[in-house]
Coordinates of C-alpha atoms in Angstrom, one line a residue:
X242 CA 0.0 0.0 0.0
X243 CA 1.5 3.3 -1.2
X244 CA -1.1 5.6 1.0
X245 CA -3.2 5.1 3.9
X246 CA -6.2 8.1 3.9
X247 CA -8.5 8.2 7.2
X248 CA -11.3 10.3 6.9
X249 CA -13.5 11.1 9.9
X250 CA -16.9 12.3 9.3
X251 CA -20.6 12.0 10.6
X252 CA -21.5 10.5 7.0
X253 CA -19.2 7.7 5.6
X254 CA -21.7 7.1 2.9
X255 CA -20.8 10.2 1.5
X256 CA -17.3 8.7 0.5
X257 CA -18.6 6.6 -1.5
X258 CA -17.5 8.6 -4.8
X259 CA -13.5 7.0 -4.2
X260 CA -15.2 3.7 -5.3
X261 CA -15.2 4.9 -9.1
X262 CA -13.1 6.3 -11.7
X263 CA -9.5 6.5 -11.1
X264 CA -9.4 6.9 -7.4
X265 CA -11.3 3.6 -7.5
X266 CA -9.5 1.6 -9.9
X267 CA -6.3 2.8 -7.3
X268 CA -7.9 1.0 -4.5
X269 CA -8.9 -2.1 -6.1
X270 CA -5.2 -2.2 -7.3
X271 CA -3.7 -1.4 -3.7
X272 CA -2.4 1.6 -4.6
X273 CA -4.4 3.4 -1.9
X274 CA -6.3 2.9 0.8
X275 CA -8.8 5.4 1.7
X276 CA -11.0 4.5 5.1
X277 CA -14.0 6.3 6.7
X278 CA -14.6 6.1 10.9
X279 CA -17.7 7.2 11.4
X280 CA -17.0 9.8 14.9
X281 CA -20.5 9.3 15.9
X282 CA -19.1 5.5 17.2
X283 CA -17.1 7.2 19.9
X284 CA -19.9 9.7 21.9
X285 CA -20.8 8.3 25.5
X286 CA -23.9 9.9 24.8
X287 CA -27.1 6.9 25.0
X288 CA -28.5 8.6 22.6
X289 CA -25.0 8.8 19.9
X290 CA -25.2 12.8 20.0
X291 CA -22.2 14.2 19.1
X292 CA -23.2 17.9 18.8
X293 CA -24.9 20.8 21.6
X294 CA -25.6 24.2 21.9
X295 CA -22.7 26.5 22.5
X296 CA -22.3 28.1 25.6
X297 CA -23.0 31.9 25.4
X298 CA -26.0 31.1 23.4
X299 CA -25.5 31.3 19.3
X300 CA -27.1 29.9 16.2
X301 CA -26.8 26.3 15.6
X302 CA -25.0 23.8 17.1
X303 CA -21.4 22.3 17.9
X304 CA -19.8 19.3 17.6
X305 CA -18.6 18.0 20.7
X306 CA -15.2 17.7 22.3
X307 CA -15.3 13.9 23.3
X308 CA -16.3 11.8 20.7
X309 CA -14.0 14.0 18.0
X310 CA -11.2 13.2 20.4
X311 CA -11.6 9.6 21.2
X312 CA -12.3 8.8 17.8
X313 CA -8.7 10.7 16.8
X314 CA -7.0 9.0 19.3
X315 CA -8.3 5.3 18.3
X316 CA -7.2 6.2 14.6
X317 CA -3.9 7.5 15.4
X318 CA -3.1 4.0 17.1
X319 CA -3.0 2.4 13.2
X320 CA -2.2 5.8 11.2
X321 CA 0.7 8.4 12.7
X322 CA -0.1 11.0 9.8
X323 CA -1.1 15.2 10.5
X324 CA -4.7 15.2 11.4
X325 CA -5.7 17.6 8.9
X326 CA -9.1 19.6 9.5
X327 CA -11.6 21.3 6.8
X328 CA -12.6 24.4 7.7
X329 CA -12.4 28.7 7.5
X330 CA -9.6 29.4 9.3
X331 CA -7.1 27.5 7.3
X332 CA -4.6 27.9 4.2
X333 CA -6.5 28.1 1.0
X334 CA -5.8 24.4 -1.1
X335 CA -4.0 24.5 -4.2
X336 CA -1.7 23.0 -6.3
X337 CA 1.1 23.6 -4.2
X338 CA -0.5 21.7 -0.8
X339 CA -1.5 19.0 -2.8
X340 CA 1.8 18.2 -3.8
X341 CA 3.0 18.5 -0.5
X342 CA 0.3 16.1 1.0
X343 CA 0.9 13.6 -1.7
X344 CA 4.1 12.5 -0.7
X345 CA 2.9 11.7 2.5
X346 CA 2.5 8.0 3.2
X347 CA -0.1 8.3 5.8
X348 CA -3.0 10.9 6.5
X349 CA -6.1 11.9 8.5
X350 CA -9.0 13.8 7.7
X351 CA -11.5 15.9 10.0
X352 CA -14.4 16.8 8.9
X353 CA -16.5 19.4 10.5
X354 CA -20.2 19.9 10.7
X355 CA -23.6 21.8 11.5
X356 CA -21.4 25.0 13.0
X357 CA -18.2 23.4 13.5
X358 CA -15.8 22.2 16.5
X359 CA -15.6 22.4 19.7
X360 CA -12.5 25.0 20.0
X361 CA -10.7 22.0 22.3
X362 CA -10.4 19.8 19.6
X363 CA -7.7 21.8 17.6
X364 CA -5.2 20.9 20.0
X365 CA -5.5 17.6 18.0
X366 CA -5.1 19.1 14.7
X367 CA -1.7 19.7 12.9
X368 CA -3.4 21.7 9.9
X369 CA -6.3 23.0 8.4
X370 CA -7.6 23.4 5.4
X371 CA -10.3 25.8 3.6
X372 CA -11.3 25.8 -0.2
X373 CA -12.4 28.8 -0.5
X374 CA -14.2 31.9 1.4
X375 CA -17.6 30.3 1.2
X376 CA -19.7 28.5 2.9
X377 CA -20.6 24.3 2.7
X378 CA -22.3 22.1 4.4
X379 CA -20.1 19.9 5.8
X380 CA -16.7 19.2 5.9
X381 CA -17.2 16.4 3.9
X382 CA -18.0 18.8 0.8
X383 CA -14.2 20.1 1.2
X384 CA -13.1 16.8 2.0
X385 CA -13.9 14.6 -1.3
X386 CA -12.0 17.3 -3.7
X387 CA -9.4 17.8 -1.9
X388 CA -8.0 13.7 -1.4
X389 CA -9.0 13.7 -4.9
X390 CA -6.6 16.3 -5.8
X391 CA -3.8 14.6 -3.7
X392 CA -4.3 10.8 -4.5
X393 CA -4.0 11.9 -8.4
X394 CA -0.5 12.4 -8.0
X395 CA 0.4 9.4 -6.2
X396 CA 2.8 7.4 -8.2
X397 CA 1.2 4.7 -10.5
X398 CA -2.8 6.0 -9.5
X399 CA -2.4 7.7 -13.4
X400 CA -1.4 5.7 -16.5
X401 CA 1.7 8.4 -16.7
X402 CA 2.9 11.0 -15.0
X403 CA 2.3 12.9 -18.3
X404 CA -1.4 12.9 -17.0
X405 CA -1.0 15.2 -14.3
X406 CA 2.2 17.3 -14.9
X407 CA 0.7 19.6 -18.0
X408 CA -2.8 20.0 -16.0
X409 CA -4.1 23.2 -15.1
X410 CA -2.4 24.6 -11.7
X411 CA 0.1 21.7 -11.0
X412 CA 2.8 24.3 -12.9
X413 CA 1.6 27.6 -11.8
X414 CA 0.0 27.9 -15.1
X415 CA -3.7 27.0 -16.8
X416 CA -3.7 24.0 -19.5
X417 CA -3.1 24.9 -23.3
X418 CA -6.2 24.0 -25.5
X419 CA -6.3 20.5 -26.8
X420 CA -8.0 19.1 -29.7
X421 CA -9.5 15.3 -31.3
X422 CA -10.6 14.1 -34.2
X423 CA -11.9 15.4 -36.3
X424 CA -9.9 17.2 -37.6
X425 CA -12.6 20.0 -38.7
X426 CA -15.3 20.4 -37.6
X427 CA -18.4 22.9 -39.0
X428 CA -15.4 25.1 -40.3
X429 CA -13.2 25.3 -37.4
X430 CA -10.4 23.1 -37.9
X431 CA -7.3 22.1 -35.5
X432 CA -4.5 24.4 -35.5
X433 CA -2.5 23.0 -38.1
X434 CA 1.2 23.2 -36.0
X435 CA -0.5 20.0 -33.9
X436 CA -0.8 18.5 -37.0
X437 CA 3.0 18.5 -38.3
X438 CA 4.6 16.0 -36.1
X439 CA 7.3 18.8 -35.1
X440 CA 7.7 18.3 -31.7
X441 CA 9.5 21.1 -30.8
X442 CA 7.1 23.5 -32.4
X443 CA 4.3 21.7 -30.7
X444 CA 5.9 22.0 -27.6
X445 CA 6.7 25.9 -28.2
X446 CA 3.3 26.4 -28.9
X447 CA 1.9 24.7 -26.1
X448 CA 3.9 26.8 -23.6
X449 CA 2.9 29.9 -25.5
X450 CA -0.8 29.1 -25.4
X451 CA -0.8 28.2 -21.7
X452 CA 1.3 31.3 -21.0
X453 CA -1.2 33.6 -22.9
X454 CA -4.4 31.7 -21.5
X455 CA -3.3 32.3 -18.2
X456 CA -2.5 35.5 -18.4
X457 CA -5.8 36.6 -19.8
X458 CA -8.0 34.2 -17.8
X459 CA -5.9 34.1 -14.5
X460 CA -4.0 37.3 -14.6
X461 CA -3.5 36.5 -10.5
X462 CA -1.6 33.4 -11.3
X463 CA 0.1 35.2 -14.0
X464 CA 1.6 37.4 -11.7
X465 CA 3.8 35.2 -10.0
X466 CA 5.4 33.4 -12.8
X467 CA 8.6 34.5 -13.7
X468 CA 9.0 34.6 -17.4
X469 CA 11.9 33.5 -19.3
X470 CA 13.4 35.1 -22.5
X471 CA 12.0 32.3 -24.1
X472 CA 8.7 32.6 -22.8
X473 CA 8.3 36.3 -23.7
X474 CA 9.7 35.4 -27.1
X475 CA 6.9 32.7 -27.4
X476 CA 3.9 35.2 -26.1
X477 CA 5.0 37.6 -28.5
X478 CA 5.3 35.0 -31.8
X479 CA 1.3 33.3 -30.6
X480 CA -0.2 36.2 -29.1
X481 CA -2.4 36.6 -32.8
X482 CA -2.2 33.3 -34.0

């Protein structure tokens, strides 16, 4: 097994999307292994609550201390990766994190619900996570795109490491356009450089197109690339064609 994933969460069913697709096909090959614990297990409540009211009054209610402790506690005895949490406060994921966390052999997940965590719990946590400045439901919603992200880039969960290394983000930089057959269609045809079996004008042109998408789609990530002669060169010879 390459990478161990525990996820803890209120709703293991909700996991269920690893089973498919890639991320599936990685598990049934042993590639990964991706486990849910369901935290409401671990509550000493008779009744299996694991939230309350806050104290000091407030909207909503907050997942207790105990059971998100215990249930930690029982998974770090067979995983000794960061207990990662999903929620506001954190760094914003990227490309960047998820190529950190993917070289990690073993990982936990948190995930947060109704109005979050008890503020006792984070003494458990070793990071935390956000997706964005918006609002989910759970931290389940976070969860699922982000292991996604990671377990992509896992050795041998792709065909090639081709796959991931000229996608969107994983260089600073948005994808170049790609075509298929066929080769026209209703008058617009294929630029005909990916046609010519150059590879080294093909590969010029990709950089240029990714560079000059970027820069007028994301001119934020644009911003922190630093350009090479070659580059500006290659923005300058594309930026019409």
């Amino acid at each position: 097994m390459d990478v161990k994933i525990d996820i803890l969460t209120l709703f293991p069913e909700m996991f269920d999307v690893f089973n498919y697709s890639i991320i599936g096909r990685a598990l049934n090959n042993n590639i990964l292994d991706i486990n849910t614990v369901n935290i409401r297990d671990f509550t000493k409540d008779k009744h299996k609550k694991v939230d309350d009211y806050p104290y000091g009054g407030g909207a909503g209610m907050i997942m207790a201390v105990q059971p998100i402790v215990d249930c930690i506690r029982e998974v770090k005895t067979k995983n000794s990766g960061n207990v990662i949490y999903l929620g506001p406060r954190g760094r914003t994921f990227n490309q960047s994190i998820a190529k950190k966390l993917s070289r990690e052999k073993e990982l936990i997940f948190l995930c947060g619900h109704y109005e979050g965590i008890d503020e006792r719990v984070y003494k458990y946590i070793d990071m935390e996570i956000s997706i964005g400045d918006f609002v989910v439901t759970g931290g389940e919603m976070a969860c699922i795109p982000i292991i996604d992200s990671i377990c992509r880039m896992v050795p041998n969960v792709l065909s090639s490491t081709e796959s991931y290394t000229e996608e969107s983000f994983y260089n600073g930089l948005l994808e170049y356009p790609q075509y298929t057959r066929p080769e026209c269609f209703q008058e617009d045809s294929v630029p005909k450089i990916l046609l010519s079996g150059h590879h080294e004008n093909i590969r010029k042109w990709k950089r240029a197109k990714s560079l000059i998408m970027t820069r007028d789609k994301r001119p934020d990530l644009f911003e922190k690339i630093s350009l090479s002669k070659e580059d500006q060169k290659l923005i300058e010879l594309y930026k019409e064609k």
